[in-house]
CSV table of C-alpha atoms and ligand atoms in Angstrom, one decimal:
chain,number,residue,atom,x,y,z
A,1,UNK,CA,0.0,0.0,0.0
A,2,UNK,CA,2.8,2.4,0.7
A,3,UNK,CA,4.1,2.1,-2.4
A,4,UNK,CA,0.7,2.5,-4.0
A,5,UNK,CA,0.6,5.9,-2.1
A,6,UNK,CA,3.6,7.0,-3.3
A,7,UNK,CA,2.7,5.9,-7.1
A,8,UNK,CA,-0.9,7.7,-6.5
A,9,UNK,CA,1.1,10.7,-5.5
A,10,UNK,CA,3.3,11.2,-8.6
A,11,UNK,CA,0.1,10.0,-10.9
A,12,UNK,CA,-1.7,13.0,-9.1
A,13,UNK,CA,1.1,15.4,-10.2
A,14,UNK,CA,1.4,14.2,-13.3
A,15,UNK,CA,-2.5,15.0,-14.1
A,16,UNK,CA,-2.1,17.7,-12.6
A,17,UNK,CA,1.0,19.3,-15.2
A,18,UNK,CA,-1.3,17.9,-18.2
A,19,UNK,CA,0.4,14.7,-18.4
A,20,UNK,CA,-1.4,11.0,-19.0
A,21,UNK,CA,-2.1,8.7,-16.7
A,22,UNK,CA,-3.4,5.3,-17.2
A,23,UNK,CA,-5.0,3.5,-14.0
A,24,UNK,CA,-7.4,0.9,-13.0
A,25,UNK,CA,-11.3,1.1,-12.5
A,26,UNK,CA,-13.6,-1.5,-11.2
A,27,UNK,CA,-15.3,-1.5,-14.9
A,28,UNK,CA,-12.0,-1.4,-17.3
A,29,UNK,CA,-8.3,0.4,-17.1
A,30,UNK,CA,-9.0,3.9,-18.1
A,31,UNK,CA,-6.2,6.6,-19.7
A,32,UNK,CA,-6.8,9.1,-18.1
A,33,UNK,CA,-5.8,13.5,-18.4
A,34,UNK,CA,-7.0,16.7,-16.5
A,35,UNK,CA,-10.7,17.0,-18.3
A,36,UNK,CA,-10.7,21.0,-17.5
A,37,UNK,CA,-7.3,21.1,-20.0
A,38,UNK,CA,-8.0,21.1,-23.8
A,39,UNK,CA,-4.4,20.5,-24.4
A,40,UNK,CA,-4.3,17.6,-21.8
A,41,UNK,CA,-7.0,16.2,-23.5
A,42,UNK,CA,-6.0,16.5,-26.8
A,43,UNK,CA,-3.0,14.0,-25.8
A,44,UNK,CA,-5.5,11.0,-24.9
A,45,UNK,CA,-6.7,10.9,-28.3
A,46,UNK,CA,-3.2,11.3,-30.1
A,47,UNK,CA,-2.0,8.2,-27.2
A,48,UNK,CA,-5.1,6.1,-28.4
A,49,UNK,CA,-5.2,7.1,-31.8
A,50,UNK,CA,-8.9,7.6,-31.5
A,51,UNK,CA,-11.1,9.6,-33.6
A,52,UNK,CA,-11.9,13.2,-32.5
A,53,UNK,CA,-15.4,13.0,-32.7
A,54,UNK,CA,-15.6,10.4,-30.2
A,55,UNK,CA,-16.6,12.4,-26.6
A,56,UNK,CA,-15.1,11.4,-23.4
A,57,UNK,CA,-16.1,10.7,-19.6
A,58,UNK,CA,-15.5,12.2,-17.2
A,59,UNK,CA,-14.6,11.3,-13.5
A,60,UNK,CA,-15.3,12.7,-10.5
A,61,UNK,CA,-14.7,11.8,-6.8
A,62,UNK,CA,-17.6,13.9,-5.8
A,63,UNK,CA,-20.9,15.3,-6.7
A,64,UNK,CA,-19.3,18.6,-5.6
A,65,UNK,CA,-16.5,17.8,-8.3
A,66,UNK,CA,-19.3,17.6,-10.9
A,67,UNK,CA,-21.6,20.8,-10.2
A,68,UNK,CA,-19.3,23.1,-11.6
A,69,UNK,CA,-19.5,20.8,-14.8
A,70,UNK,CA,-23.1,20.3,-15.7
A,71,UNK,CA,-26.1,22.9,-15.9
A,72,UNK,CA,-28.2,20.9,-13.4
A,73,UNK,CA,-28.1,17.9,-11.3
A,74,UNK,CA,-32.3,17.0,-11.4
A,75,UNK,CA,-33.8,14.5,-9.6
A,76,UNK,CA,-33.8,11.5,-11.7
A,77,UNK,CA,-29.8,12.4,-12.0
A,78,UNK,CA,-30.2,12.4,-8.3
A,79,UNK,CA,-31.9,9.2,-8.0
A,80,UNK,CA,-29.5,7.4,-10.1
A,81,UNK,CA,-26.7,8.8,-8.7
A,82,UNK,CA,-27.8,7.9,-4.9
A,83,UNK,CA,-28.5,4.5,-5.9
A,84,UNK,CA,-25.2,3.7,-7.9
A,85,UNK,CA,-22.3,5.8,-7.3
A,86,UNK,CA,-19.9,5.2,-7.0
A,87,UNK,CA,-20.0,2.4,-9.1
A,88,UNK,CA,-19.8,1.5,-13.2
A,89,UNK,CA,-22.7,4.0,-13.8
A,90,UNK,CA,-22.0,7.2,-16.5
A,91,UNK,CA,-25.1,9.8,-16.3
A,92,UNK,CA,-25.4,11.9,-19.7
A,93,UNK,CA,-26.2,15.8,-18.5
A,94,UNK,CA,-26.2,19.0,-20.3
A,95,UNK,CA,-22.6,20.5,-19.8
A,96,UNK,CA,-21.9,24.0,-18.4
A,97,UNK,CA,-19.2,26.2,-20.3
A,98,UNK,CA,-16.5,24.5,-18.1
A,99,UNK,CA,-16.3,21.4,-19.8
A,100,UNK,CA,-13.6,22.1,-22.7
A,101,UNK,CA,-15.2,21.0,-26.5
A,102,UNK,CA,-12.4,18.5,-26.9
A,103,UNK,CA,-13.7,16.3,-24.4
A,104,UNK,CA,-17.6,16.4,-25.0
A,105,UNK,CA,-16.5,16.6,-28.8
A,106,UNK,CA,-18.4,19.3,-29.3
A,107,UNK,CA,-21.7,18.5,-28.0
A,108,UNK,CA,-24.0,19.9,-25.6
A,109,UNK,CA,-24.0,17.2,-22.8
A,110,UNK,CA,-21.1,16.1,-20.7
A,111,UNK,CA,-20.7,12.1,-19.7
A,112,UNK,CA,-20.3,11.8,-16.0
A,113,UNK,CA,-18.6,9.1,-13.7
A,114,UNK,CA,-17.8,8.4,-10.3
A,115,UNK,CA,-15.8,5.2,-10.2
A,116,UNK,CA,-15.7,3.0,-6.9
A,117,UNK,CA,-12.2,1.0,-7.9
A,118,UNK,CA,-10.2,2.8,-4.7
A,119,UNK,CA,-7.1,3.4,-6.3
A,120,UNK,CA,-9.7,5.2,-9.3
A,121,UNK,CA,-10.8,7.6,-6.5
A,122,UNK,CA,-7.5,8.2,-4.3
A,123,UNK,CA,-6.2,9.3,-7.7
A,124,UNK,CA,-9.2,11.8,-8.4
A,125,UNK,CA,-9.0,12.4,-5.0
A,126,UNK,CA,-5.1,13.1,-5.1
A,127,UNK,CA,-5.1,15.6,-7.8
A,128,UNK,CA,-8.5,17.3,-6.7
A,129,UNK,CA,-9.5,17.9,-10.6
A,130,UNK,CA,-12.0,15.8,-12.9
A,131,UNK,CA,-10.0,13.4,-15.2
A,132,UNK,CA,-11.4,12.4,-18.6
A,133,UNK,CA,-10.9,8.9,-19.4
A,134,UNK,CA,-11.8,6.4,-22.0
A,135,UNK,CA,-10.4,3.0,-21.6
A,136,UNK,CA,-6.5,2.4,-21.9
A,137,UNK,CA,-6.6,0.3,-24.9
A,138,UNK,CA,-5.1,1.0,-28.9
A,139,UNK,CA,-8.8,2.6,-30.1
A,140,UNK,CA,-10.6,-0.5,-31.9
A,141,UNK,CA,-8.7,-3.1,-29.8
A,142,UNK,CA,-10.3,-5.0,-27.1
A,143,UNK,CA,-10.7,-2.9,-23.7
A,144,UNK,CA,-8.3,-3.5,-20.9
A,145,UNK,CA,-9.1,-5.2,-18.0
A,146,UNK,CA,-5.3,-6.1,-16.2
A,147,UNK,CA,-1.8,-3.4,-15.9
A,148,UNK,CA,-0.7,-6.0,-19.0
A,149,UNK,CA,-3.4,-5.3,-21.5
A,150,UNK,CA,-2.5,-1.3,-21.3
A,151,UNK,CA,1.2,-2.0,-21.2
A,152,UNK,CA,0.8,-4.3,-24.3
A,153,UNK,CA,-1.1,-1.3,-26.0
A,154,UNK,CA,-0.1,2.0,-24.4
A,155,UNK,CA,3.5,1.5,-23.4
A,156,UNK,CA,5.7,4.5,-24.2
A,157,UNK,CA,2.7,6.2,-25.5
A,158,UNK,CA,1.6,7.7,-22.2
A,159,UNK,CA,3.3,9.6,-18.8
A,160,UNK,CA,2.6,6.4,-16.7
A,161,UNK,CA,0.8,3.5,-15.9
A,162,UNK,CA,-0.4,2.5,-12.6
A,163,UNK,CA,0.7,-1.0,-12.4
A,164,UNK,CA,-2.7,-2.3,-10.2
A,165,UNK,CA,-5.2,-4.9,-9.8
A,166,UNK,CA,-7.3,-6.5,-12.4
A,167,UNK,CA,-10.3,-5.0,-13.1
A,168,UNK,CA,-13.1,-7.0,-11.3
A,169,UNK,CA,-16.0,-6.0,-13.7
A,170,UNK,CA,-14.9,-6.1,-17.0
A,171,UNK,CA,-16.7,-4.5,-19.2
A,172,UNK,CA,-17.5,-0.6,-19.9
A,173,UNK,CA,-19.7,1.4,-17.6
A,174,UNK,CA,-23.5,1.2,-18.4
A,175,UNK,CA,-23.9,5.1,-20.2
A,176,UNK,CA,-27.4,6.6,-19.7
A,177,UNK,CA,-28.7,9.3,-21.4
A,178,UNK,CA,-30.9,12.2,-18.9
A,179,UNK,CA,-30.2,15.2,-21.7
A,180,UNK,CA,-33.3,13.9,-23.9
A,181,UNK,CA,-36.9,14.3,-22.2
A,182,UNK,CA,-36.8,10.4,-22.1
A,183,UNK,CA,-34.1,8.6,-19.8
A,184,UNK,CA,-32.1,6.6,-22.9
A,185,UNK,CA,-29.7,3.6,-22.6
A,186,UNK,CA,-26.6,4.2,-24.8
A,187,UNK,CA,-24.4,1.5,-23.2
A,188,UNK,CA,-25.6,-1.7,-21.8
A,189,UNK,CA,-23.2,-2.5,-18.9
A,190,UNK,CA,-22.7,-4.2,-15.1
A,191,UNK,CA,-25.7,-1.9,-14.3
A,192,UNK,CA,-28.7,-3.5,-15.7
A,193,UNK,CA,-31.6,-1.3,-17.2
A,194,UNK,CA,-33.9,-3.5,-14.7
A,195,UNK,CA,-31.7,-2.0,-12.1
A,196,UNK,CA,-31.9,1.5,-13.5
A,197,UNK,CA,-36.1,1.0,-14.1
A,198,UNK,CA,-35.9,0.8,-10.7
A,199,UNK,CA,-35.2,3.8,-9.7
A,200,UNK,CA,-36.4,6.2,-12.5
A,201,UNK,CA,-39.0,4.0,-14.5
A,202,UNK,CA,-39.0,3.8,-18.1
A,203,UNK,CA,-35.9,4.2,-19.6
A,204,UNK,CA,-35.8,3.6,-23.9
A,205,UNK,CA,-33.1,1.7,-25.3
A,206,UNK,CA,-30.9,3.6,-28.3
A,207,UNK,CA,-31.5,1.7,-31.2
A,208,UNK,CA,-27.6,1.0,-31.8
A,209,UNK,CA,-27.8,-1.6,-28.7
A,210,UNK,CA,-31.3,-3.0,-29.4
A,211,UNK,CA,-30.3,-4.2,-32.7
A,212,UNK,CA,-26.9,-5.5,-32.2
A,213,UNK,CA,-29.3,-8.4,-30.0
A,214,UNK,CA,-32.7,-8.5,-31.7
A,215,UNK,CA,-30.5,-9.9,-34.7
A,216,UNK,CA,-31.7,-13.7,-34.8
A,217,UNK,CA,-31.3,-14.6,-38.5
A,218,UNK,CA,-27.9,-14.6,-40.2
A,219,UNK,CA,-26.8,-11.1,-40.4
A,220,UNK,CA,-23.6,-10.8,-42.9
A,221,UNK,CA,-23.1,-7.0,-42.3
A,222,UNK,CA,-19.8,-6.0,-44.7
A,223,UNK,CA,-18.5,-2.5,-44.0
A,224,UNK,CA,-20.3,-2.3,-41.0
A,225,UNK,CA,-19.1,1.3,-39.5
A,226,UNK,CA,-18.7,0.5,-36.1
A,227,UNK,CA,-16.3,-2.7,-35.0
A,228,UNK,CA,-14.8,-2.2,-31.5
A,229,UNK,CA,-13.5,-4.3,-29.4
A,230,UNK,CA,-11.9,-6.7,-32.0
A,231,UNK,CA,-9.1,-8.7,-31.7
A,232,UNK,CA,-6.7,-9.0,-35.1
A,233,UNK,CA,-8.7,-12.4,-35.9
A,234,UNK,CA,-12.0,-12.1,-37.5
A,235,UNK,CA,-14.6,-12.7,-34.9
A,236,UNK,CA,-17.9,-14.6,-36.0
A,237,UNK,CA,-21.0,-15.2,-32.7
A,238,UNK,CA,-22.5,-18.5,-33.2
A,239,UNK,CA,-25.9,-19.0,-31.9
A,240,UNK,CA,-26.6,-22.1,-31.2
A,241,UNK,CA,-26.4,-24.8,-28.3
A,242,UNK,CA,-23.3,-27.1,-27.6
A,243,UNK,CA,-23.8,-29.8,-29.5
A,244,UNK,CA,-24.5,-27.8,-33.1
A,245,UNK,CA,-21.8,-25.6,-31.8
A,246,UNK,CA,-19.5,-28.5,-32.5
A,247,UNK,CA,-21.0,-30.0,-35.2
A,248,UNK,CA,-20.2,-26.5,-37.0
A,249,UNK,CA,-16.6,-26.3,-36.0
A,250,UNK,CA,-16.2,-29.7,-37.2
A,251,UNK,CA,-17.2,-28.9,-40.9
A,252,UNK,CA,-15.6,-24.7,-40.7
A,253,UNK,CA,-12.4,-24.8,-38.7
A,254,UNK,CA,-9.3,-25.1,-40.6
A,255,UNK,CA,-5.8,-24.8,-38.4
A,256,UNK,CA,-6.0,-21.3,-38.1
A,257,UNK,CA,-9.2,-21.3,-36.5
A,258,UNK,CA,-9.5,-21.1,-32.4
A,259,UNK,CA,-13.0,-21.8,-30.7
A,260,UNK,CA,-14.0,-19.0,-27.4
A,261,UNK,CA,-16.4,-20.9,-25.8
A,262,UNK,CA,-17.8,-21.3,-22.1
A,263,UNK,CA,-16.0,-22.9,-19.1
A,264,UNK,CA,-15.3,-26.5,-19.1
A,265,UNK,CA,-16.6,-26.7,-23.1
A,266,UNK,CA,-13.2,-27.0,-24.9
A,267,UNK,CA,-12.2,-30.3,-24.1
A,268,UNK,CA,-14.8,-31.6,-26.1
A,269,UNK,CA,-13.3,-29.9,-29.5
A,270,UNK,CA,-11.0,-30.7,-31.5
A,271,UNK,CA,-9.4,-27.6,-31.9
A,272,UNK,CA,-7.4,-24.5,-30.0
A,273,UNK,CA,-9.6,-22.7,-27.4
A,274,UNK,CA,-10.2,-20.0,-25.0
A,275,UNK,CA,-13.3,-20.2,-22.6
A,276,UNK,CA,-14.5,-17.3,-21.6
A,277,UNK,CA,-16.7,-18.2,-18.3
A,278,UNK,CA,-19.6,-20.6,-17.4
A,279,UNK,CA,-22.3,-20.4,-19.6
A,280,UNK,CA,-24.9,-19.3,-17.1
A,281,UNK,CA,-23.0,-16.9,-15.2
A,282,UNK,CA,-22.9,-13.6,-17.2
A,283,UNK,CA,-21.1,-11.9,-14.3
A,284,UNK,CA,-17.9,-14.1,-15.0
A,285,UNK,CA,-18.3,-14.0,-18.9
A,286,UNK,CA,-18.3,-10.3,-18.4
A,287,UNK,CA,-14.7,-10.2,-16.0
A,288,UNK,CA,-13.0,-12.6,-18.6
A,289,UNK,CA,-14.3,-11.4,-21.8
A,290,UNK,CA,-11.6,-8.9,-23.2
A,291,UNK,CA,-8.8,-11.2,-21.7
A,292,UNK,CA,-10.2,-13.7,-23.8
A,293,UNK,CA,-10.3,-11.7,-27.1
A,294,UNK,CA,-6.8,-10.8,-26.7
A,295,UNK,CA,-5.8,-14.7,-26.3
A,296,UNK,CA,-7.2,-15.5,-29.2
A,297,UNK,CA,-4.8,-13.3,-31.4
A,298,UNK,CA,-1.9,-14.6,-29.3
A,299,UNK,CA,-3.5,-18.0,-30.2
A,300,UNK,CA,-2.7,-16.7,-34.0
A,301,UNK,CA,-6.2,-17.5,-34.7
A,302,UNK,CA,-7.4,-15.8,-38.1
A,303,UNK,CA,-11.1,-17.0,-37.8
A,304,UNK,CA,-12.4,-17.3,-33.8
A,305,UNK,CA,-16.6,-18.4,-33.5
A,306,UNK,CA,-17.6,-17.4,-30.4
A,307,UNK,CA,-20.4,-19.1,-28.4
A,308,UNK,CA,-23.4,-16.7,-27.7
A,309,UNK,CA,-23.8,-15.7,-24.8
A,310,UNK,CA,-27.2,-15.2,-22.9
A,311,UNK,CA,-28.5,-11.8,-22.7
A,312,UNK,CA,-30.5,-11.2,-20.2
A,313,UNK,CA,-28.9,-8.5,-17.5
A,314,UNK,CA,-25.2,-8.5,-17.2
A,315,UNK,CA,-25.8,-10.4,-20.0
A,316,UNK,CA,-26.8,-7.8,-22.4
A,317,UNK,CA,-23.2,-6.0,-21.7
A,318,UNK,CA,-21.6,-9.1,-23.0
A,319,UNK,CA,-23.7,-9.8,-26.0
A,320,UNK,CA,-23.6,-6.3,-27.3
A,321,UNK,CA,-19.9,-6.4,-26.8
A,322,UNK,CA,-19.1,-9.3,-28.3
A,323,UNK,CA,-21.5,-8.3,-31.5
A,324,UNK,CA,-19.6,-5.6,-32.1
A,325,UNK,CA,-16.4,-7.5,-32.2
A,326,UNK,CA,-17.7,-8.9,-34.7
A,327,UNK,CA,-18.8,-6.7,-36.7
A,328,UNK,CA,-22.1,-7.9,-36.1
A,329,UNK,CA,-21.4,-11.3,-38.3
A,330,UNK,CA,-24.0,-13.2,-35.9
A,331,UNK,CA,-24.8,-17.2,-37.6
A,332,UNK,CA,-27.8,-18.9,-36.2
A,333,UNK,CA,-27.7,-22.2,-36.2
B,401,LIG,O1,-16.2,2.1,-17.7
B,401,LIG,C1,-16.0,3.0,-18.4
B,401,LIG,O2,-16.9,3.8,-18.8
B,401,LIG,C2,-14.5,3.3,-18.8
B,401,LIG,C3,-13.7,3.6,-17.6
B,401,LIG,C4,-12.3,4.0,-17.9
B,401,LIG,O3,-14.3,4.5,-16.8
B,401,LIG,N1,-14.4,4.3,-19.8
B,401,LIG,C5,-14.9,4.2,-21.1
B,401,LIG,O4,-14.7,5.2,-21.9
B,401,LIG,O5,-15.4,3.1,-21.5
B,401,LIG,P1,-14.8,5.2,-23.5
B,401,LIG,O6,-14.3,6.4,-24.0
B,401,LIG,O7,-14.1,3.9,-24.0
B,401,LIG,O8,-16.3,5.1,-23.7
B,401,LIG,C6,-17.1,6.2,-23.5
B,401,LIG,C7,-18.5,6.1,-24.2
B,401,LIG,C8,-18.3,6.2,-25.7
B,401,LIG,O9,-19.2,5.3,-26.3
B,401,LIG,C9,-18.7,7.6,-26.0
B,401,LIG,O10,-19.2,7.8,-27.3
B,401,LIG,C10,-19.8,7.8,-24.9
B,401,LIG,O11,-19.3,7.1,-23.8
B,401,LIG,N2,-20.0,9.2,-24.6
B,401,LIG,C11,-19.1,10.0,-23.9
B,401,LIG,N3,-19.6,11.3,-23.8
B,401,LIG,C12,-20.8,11.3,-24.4
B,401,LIG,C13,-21.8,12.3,-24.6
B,401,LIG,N4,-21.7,13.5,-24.2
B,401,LIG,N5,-22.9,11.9,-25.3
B,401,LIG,C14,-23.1,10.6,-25.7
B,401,LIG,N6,-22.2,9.6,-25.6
B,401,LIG,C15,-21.1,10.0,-24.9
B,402,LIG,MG1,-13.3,2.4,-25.2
């Protein structure tokens, strides 16, 4: 611990100078800059290589941290925030003139987060000022989720990385819209929208999420505009059960071809594998998702087919990251 003091401390000044910082969260590793300096700012999309009209959140330690950033703080923001922060949550608001273009990108609203990992918050804490973080990963690449992923990405491309834990969520906040006159989900995430119904009722779901599950036929999308999260290898979901699951890999694979399946699955093929948590437990699939995407390139895998996951709560988070991987090339079988 003292020595994570001590590496909090010269994080802390280096935010503070304008300098990047990459550290852990409970959702993902985040890379991290002063949000209230354009020229900070500007670095974290240089150091990801990630296109400028791409907004940021922001993170706070505080809701007094926040006021001076947003134009109001209503009640459902209220209600939200009470129930889940800190924790994998980011609230959508309208933005007050504070918040610099480069890291809203130009819009109106401002994304807002108040992360419960403890080194996350001694390090906000630390250097007293908001820092705007996406996640530490090579834009397009799978997110980060342990100190090696960022190195593997980010190393000598940033001030410093805060060798820490792994992340013990795993995938992206859950990013809710309250700038709209309807509360709209724009990220599924650890966060369910049952859990966030809870507290402020209906709540839409953007269309960008909704269709990357409702997709149960074979959707060949080429040119897609959007693929995140992938690996080098092209990424294909299967949607089946086990045993047609195997049946296809044993008329597709060839040698370069690696199967990501669930826990306990793989020694039933006849191929290369990574498992990627028990098949009813979303929660795990979720921790060891983005590890397993990365395994599969150091697999040399050209071709992976994934097994769908489930995606109901946490689930959703996993499905919609895992369709975007790849490229939304779902097969039902
Ligand atoms: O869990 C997380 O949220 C991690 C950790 C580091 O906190 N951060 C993260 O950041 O995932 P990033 O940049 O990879 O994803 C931010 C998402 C993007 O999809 C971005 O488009 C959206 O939030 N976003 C940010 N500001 C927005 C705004 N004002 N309006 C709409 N979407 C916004
Ligand atoms: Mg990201």
């Amino acid at each position: 611990m003292q020595n994570d003091i001590e590496n909090i401390r010269l994080a802390a000044d280096i935010l503070k100078n304008g300098g990047l910082v990459a550290f852990p969260t409970e959702t993902v590793y985040g890379l991290g800059a002063n949000a209230l300096d354009s020229e900070a700012v500007k670095k974290i999309f240089i150091a990801k290589g990630r296109p400028q009209d791409n907004p940021l959140i922001v993170h706070i330690d505080s809701v007094e941290m926040m006021m001076p950033l947003v134009k109001g703080f209503d009640e459902r923001a209220k209600a939200l925030a009470e129930r889940f922060w800190p924790g994998p949550l980011t609230i959508i608001m309208e933005r007050s003139e504070a918040v610099p273009d480069t890291v809203s990108a130009g819009l109106s609203t401002v994304a807002i987060r108040m992360p419960s990992d403890e080194i996350a918050r001694a390090l906000i804490s630390k250097a007293g000022i908001p820092v705007s973080a996406p996640s530490a990963n090579l834009s397009g690449s799978p997110s980060p989720t342990s100190a090696k992923h960022v190195i593997d990405d980010l190393s000598g491309r940033v001030d410093m990385i805060l060798n820490s834990h792994n992340c013990t969520v795993g995938v992206e906040s859950t990013v809710i819209s309250l700038a709209g006159e309807k509360p709209r989900l724009l990220r599924p995430g650890f966060v369910t929208v049952e859990e966030l119904s809870e507290v402020i009722g209906e709540i839409e779901i953007d269309k960008a999420v909704y269709e990357s599950i409702s997709n149960d036929t074979v959707v060949n999308a080429p040119g897609m505009k959007y693929k995140h999260y992938a690996p080098k290898a092209k990424v294909v979901v299967i949607k089946s059960n086990f045993e047609k699951y195997k049946e296809f890999l044993s008329q597709n694979a060839d040698e370069k071809t690696v199967a990501m399946c669930f826990a306990g699955e793989g020694k039933a093929l006849s191929l290369p594998f990574v498992e990627f948590g028990e098949e009813n437990n979303s929660k795990q699939q979720a921790i060891m998702l983005f590890d397993a995407l990365r395994k599969v390139d150091e697999l040399g895998a050209k071709t992976v087919y994934v097994r769908c996951p489930d995606c109901k709560g946490v689930g959703l988070a996993v499905t919609n990251r895992l369709f975007k991987a790849a490229g939304f090339e779902v097969i039902e079988l």
